[in-house]
Short mmCIF file of C-alpha atoms in Angstrom, two decimals:
data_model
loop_
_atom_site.label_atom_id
_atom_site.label_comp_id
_atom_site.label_asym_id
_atom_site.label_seq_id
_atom_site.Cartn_x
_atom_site.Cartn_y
_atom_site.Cartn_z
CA UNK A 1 21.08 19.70 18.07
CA UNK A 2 20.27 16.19 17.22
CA UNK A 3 17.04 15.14 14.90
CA UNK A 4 15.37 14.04 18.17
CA UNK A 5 16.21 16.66 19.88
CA UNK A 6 14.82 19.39 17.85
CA UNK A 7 11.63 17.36 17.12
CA UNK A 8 11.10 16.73 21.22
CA UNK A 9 11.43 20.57 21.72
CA UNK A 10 9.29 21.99 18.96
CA UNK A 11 6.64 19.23 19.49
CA UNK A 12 6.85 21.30 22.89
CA UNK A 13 6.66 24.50 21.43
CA UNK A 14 3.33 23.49 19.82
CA UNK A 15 1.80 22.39 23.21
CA UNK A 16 2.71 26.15 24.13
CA UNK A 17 0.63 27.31 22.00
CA UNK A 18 -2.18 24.95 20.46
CA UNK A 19 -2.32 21.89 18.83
CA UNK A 20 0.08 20.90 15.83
CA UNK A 21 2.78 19.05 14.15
CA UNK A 22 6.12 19.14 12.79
CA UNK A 23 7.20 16.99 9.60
CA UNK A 24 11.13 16.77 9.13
CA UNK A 25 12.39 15.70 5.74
CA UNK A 26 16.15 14.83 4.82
CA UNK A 27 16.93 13.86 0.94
CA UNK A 28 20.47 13.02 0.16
CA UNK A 29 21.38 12.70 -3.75
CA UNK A 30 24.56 11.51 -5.34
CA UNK A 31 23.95 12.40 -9.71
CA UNK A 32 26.46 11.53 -12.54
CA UNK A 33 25.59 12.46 -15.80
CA UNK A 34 27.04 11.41 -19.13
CA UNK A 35 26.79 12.36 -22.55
CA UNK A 36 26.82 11.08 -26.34
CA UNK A 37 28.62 13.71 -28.28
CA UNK A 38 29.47 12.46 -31.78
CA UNK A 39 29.76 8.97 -30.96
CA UNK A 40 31.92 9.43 -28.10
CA UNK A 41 30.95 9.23 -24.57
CA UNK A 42 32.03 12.04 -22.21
CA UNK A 43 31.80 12.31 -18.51
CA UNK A 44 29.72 15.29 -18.01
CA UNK A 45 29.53 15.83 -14.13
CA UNK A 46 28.24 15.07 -11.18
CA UNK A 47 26.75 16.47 -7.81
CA UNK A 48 25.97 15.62 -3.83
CA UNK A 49 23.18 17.61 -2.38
CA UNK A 50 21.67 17.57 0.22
CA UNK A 51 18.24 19.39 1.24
CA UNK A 52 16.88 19.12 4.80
CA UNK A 53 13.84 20.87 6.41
CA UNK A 54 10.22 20.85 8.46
CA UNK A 55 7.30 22.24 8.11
CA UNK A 56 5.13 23.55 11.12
CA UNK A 57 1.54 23.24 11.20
CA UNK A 58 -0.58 24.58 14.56
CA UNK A 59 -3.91 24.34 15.57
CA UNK A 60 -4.88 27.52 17.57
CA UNK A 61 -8.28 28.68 18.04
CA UNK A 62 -9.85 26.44 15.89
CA UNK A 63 -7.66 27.30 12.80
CA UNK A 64 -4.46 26.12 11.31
CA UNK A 65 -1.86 27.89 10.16
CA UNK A 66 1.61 26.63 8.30
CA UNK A 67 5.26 28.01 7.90
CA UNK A 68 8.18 26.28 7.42
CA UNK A 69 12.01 26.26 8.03
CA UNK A 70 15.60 24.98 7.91
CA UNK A 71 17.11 26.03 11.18
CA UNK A 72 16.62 23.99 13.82
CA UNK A 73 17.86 26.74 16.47
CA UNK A 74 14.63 26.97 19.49
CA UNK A 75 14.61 30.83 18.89
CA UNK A 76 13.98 29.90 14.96
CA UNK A 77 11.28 27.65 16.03
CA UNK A 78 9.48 29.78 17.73
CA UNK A 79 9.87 32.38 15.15
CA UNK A 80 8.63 29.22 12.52
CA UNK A 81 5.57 28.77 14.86
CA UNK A 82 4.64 32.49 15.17
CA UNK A 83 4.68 32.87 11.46
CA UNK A 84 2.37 29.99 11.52
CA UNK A 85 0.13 31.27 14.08
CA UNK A 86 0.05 34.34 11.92
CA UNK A 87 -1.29 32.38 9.05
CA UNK A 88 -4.32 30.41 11.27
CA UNK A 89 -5.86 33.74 11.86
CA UNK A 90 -6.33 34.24 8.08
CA UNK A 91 -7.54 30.30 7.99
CA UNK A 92 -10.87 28.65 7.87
CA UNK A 93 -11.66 26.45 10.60
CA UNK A 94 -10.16 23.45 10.84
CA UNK A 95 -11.73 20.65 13.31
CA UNK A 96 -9.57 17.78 12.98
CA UNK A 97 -8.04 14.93 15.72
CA UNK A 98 -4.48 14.86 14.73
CA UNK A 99 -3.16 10.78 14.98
CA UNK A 100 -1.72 9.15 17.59
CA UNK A 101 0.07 6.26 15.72
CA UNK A 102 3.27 5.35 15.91
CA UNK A 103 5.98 3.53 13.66
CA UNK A 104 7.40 3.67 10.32
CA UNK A 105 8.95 1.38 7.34
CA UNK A 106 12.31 1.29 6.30
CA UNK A 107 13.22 0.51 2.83
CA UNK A 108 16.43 0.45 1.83
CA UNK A 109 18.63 -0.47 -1.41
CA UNK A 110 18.50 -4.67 -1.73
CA UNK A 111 22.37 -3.82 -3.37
CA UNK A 112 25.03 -1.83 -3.99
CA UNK A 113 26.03 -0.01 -7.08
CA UNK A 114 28.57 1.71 -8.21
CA UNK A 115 26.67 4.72 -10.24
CA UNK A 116 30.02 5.73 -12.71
CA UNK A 117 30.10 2.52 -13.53
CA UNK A 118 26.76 1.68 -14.33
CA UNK A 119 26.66 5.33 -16.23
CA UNK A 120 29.22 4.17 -18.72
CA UNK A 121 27.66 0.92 -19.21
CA UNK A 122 24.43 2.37 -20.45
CA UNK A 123 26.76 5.03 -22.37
CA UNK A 124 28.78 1.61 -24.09
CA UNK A 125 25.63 0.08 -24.85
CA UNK A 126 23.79 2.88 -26.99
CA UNK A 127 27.06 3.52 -28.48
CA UNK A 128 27.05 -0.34 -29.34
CA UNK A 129 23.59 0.39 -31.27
CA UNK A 130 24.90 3.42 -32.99
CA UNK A 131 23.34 6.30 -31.00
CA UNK A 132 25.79 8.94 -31.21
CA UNK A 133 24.12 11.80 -29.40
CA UNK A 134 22.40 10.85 -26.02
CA UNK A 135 22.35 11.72 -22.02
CA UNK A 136 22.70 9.28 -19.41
CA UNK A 137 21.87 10.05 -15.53
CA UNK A 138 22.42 7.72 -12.98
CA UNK A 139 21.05 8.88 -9.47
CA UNK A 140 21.28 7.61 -6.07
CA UNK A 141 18.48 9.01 -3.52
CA UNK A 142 17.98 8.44 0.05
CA UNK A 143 15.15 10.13 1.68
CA UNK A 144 13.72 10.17 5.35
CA UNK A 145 10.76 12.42 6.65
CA UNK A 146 9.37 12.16 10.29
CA UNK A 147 6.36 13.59 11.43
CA UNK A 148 5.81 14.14 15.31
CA UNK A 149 2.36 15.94 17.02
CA UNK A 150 0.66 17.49 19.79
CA UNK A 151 -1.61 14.42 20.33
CA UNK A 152 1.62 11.85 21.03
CA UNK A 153 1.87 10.61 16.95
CA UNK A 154 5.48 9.83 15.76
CA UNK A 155 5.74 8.19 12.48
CA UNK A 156 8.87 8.09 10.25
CA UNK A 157 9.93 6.77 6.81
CA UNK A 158 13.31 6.14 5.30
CA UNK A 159 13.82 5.13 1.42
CA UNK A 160 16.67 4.75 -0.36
CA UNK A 161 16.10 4.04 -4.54
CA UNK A 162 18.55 4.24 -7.65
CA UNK A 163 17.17 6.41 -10.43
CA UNK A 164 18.76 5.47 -14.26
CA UNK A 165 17.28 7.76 -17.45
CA UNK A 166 18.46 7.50 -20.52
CA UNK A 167 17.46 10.26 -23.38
CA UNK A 168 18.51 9.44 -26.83
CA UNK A 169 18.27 11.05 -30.36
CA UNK A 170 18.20 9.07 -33.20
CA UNK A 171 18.17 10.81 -36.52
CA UNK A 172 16.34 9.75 -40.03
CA UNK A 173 15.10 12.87 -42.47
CA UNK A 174 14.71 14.42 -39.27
CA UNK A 175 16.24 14.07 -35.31
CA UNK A 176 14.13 12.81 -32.89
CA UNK A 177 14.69 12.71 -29.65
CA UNK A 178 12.76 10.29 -26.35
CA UNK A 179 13.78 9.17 -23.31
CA UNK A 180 13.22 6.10 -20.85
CA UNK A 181 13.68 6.07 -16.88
CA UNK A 182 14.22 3.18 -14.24
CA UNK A 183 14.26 3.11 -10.22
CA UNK A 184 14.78 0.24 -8.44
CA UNK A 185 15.65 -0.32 -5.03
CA UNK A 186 17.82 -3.25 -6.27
CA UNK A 187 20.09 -1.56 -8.84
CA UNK A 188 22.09 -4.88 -9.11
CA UNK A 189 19.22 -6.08 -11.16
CA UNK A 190 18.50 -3.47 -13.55
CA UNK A 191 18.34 -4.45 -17.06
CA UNK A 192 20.37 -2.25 -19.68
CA UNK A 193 19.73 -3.61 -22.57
CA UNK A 194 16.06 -3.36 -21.43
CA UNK A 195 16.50 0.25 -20.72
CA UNK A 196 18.22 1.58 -23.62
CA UNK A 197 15.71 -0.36 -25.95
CA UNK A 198 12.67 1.25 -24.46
CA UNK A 199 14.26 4.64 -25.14
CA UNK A 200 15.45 3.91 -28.26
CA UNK A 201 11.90 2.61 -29.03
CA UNK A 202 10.01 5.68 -27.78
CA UNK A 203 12.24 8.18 -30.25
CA UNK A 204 12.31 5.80 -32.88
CA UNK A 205 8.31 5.57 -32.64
CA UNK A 206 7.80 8.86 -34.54
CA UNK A 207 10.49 9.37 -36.50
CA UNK A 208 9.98 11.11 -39.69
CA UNK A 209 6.26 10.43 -39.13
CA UNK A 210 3.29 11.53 -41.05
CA UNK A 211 -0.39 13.10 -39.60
CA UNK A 212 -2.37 10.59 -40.53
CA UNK A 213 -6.47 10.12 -39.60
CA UNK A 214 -7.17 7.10 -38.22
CA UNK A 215 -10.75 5.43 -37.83
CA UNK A 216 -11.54 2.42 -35.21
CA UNK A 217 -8.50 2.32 -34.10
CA UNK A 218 -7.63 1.12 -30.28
CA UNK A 219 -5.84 4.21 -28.31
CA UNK A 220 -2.40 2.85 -26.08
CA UNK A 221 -0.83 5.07 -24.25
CA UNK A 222 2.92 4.69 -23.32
CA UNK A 223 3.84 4.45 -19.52
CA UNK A 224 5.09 8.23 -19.38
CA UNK A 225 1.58 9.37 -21.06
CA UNK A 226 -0.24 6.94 -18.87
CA UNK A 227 1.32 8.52 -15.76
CA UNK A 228 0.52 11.99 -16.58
CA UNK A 229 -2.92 11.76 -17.50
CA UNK A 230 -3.94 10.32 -14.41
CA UNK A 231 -1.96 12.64 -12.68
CA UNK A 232 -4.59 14.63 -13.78
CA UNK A 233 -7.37 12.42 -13.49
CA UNK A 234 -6.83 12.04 -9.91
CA UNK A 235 -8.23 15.42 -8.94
CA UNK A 236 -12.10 12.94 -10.17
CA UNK A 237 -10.79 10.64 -7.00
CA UNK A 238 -10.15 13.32 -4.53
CA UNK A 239 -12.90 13.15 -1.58
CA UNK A 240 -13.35 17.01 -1.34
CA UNK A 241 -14.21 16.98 -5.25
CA UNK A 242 -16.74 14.07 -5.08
CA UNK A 243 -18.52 15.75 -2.02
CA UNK A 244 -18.60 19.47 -3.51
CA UNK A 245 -20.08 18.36 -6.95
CA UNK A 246 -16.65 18.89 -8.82
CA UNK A 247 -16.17 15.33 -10.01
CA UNK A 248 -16.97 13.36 -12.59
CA UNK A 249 -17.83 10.60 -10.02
CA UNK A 250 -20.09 12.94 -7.53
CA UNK A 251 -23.40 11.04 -6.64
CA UNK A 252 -22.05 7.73 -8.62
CA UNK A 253 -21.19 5.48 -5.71
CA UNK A 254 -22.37 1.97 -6.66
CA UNK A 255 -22.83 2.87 -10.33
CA UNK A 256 -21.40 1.31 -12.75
CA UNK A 257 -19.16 4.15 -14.32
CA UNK A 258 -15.97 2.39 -16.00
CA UNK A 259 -15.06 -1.14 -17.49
CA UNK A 260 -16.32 -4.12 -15.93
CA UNK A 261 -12.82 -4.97 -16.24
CA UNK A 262 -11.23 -2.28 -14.40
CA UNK A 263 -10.54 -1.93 -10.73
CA UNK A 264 -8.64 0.97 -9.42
CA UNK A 265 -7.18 0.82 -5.50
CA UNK A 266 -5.22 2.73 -3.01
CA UNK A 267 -2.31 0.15 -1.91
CA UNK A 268 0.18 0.58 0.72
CA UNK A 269 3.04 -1.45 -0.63
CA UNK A 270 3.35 -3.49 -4.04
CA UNK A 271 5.42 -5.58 -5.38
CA UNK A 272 6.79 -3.51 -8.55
CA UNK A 273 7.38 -0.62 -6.30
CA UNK A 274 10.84 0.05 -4.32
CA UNK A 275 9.27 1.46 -1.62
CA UNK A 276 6.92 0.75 1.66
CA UNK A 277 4.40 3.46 2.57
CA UNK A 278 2.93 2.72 6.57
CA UNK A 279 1.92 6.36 7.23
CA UNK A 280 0.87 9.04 4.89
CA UNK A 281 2.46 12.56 5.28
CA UNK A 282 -0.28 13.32 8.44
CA UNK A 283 0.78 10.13 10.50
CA UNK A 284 -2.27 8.56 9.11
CA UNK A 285 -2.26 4.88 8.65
CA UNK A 286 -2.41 3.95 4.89
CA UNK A 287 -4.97 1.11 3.97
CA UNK A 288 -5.80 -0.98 1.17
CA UNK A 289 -8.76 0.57 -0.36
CA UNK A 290 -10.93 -0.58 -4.07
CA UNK A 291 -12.00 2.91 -4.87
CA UNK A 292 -13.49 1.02 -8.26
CA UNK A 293 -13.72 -2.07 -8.71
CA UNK A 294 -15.49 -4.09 -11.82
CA UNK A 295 -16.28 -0.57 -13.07
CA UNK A 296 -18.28 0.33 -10.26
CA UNK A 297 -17.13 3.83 -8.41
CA UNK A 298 -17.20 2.25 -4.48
CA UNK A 299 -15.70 5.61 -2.94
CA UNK A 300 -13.59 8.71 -3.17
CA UNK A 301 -10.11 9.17 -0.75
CA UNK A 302 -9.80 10.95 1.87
CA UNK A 303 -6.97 13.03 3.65
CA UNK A 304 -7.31 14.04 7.67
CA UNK A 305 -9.17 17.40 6.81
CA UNK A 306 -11.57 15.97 4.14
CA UNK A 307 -12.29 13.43 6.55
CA UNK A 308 -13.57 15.19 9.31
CA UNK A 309 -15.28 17.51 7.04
CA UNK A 310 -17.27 14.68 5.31
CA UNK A 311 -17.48 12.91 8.97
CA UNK A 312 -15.68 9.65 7.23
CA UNK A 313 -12.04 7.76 7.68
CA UNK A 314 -9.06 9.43 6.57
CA UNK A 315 -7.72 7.06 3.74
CA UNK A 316 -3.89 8.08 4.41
CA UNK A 317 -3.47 10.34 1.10
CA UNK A 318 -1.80 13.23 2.74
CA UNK A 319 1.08 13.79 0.27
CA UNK A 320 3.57 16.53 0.48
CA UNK A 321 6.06 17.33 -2.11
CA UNK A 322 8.51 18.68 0.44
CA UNK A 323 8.66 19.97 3.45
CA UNK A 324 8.04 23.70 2.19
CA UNK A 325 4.24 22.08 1.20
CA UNK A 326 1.26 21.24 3.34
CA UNK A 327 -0.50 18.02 2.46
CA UNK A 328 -2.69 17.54 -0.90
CA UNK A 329 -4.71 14.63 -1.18
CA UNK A 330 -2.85 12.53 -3.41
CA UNK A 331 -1.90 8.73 -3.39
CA UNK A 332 1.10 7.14 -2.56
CA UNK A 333 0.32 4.04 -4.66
CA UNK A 334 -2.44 4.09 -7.15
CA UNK A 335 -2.78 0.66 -9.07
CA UNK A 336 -4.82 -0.03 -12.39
CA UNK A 337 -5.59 -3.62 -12.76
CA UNK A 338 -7.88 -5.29 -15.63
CA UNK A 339 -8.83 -8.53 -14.78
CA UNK A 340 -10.70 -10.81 -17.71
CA UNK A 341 -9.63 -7.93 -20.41
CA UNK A 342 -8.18 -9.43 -23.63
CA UNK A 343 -4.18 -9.30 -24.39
CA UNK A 344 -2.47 -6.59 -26.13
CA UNK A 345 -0.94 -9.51 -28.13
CA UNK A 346 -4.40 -10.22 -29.70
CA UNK A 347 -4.98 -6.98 -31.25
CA UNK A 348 -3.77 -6.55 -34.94
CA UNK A 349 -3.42 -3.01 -35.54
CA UNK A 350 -3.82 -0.12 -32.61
CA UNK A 351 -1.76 3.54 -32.28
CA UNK A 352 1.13 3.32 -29.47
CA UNK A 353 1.14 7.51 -28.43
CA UNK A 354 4.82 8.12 -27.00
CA UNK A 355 4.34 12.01 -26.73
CA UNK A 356 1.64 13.72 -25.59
CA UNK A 357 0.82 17.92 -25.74
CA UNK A 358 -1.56 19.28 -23.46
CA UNK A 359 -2.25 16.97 -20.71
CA UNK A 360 -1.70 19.46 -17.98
CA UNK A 361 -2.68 22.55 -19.88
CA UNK A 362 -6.17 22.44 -20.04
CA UNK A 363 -6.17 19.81 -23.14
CA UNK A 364 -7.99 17.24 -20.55
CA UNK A 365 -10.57 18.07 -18.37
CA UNK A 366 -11.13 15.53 -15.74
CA UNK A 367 -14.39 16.27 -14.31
CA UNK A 368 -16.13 16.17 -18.10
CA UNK A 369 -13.63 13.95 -19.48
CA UNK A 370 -13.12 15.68 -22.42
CA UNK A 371 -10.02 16.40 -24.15
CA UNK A 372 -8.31 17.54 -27.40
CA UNK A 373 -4.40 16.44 -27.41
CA UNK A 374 -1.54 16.67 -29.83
CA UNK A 375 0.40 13.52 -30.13
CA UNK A 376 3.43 11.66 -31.39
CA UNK A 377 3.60 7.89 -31.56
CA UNK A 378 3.64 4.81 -33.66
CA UNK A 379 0.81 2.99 -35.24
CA UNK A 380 1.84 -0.89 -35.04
CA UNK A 381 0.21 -3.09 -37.65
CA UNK A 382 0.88 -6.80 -37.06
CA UNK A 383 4.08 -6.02 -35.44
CA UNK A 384 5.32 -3.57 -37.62
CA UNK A 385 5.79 -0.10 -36.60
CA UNK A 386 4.95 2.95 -38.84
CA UNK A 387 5.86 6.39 -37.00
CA UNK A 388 3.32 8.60 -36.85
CA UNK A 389 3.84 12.52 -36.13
CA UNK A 390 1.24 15.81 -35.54
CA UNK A 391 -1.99 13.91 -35.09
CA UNK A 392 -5.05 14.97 -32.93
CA UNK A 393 -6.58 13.47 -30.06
CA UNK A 394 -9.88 14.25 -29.53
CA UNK A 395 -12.70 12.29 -27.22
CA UNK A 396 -13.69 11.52 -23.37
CA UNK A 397 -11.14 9.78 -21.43
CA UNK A 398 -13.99 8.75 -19.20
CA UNK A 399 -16.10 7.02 -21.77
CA UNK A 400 -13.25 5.54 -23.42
CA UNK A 401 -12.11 4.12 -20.28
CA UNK A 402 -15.72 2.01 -20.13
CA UNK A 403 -14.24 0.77 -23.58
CA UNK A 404 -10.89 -1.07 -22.94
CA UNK A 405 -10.28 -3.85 -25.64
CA UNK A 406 -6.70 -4.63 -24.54
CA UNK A 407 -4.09 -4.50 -22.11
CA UNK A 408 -0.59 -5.70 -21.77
CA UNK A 409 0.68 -8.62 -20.14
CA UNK A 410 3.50 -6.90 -17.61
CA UNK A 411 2.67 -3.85 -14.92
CA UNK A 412 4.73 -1.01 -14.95
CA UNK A 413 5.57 1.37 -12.32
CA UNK A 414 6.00 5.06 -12.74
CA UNK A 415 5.98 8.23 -10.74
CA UNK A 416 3.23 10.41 -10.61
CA UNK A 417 3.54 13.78 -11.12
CA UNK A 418 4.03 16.87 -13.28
CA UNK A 419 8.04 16.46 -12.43
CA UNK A 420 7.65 12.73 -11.42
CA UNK A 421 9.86 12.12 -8.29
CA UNK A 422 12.23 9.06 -7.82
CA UNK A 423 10.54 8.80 -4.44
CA UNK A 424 7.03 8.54 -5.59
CA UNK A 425 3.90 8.72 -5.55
CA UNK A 426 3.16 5.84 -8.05
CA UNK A 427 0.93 4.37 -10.39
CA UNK A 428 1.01 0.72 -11.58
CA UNK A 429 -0.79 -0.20 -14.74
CA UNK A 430 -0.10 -2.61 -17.73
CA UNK A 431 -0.32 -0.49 -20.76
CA UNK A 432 -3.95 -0.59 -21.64
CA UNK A 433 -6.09 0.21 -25.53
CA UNK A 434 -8.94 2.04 -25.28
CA UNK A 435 -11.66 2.58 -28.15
CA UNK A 436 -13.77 5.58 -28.74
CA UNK A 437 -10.81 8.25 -29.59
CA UNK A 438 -10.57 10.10 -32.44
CA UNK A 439 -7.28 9.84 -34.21
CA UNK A 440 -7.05 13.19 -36.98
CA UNK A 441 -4.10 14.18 -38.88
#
């Protein structure tokens, strides 16, 4: 049975019974990994995979329900869509008007690449700076979901990204080991020299480093860091947390919470990222949206159900991690920007953190702000480095974030997430120093 096909008859399958939809996902990967074994590289292995799937959600009675499936057989339908209709009779109510757009975005590679080859020139080139032991993945992923309802919506999406990490250990007194990660729709174009320096950078940062207490020092936190704490931050953001009195930002619209300097925005495409986002996972149309800007909270996002809950627009947040997953309210593209903040460049002494502990287990909490981390990094002192190991973080991310000094002068993009995804969702941020942390040893 084609793709078509099977969507056309189980969109039919829904009418049967309710209202729903069906959300198909394909994700085709082709890895090759290498290795640095005593300054020799080795082909490890590699892998094609291929995981395809849809998840079912229907309406019935005023409650949803959700199962999900691989075969695409009309018997194993059904039998998907009973188990579903199982699960809406254990459901809350759940008024919503499911979407009627249509389209999609297509974003495919901008060039070939050849991924063994591009493996063993990142292998050649940290051999060239004599890192013996490493590990070297080079990844090409193409992904399409569709998503088809009851209420005539069809929207689709097909990405295709390359995915290069590079994981390095470097050795002093001690080993140390960091790694760095690229994707890039235009793998022609990807900088390895770039790429292993960053790595390279992030293990040599704490090297044989002491605990040391710190006073008045500016707070930067590297891109990986930076992408996991507001991974947990964005839970503050989410529309259902701001209405219920479980944010940091409930009953702050139009107050001046954050940095004059700081704007944070929903965006649907961006320049630094390899992908193209039209419709969230719920065939909702993704805007632009300032959710703060100059510091001053404007509004939470929204997904379909929050919406109509709230009686306010759906912002197109409805992520799901696959198709075994309903939708959380999460962004596909989250950008930090700092307009009229100083450089990074002007500041003579701040701590760069390049390893965090405790981020995601309870070590931040992002409706207080407060937090207590352990932390590797490097304090830089005009442009020297000094690797700093075992210190303390202690403070509130949300005051400190009223207190940016600095930021860098070039955006980065990284995926969000506890296991970030080469497919997204994404933050973009310059790396940014923030005052009012406690640095002990």
């Amino acid at each position: 049975m084609s793709r078509l096909d099977f969507i056309d008859d189980t969109r039919q399958v829904l009418k049967e019974r309710g209202e729903g939809d069906v959300y198909y996902e394909q994700e085709d990967e082709d890895r090759i990994r290498f290795t640095g074994i005593d300054g020799h590289a080795h082909f490890e292995d590699s892998s094609l995979s291929q995981v395809s799937g849809y998840g079912i959600r229907l309406i019935e009675d005023g409650r949803m329900g959700f199962s999900y499936g691989n075969k695409t057989g009309i018997e194993d339908v059904r039998k998907t869509v009973d188990y579903a209709a199982q699960a809406a009779k254990l459901s809350e109510p759940y008024a919503v008007r499911l979407p009627k757009n249509e389209g999609g975005e297509i974003s495919p590679l901008k060039s070939e690449v050849d991924l063994f080859s591009k493996g063993l020139e990142i292998s050649d080139a940290l051999l060239a700076r004599g890192v013996k032991t490493f590990s070297v993945v080079t990844k090409k992923i193409s992904k399409h979901w569709e998503l088809c309802n009851t209420n005539g919506g069809h929207v689709y999406s097909e990405e295709e990204v390359c995915y290069f990490e590079v994981e390095s250990v470097v050795t002093g007194k001690h080993e140390n080991m960091n790694f760095w990660l690229t994707i890039t729709s235009c793998p022609e174009s990807l900088d390895i020299n770039s790429l292993v320096q960053k790595a390279l950078d992030r293990a040599f940062s704490s090297l044989d480093g002491e605990a040391i207490g710190l006073h008045n020092v500016p707070v930067v936190f590297d891109v990986p860091d930076w992408g996991l704490m507001w991974y947990v931050l964005l839970s503050a953001l989410n529309g259902t947390n701001v209405e219920r009195d479980k944010s940091f930002f409930s009953h702050k619209q139009g107050t001046e919470v954050l940095s004059r300097n700081m704007n944070i925005r929903l965006e649907r495409e961006h320049e630094k990222v390899p992908s193209k986002y039209a419709f969230d996972h719920e065939g909702v149309e993704i805007e632009s949206i300032a959710l703060v800007e100059k510091g001053t909270f404007v509004t939470p996002y929204y997904s379909l159900a929050s919406a109509a809950q709230f009686n306010t627009k759906p912002s197109g947040v409805g992520y799901r991690e696959s198709f075994k997953n309903q939708p959380e309210e999460r962004p596909f593209i989250l950008s930090l920007t700092f307009p009229g903040a100083e450089s990074l460049a002007s500041l003579d002494k701040y701590i760069l953190i390049t390893f965090t502990q405790g981020l995601v287990s309870g070590g931040l909490n992002s409706v207080s702000g407060a937090f207590s981390l352990g932390a590797n990094g490097a304090l830089v002192d005009k442009g020297e480095r000094s690797p700093v190991r075992g210190v303390t973080l202690s403070g509130n991310i949300w005051e400190a974030l009223r207190q940016i000094v600095a930021v860098g002068g070039e955006e980065a993009v990284y995926p969000l997430g506890l296991f970030p995804k080469p497919t997204g969702p994404w933050l973009v941020s310059p790396l940014v120093a923030l005052d009012g942390i406690t640095v002990t040893g």
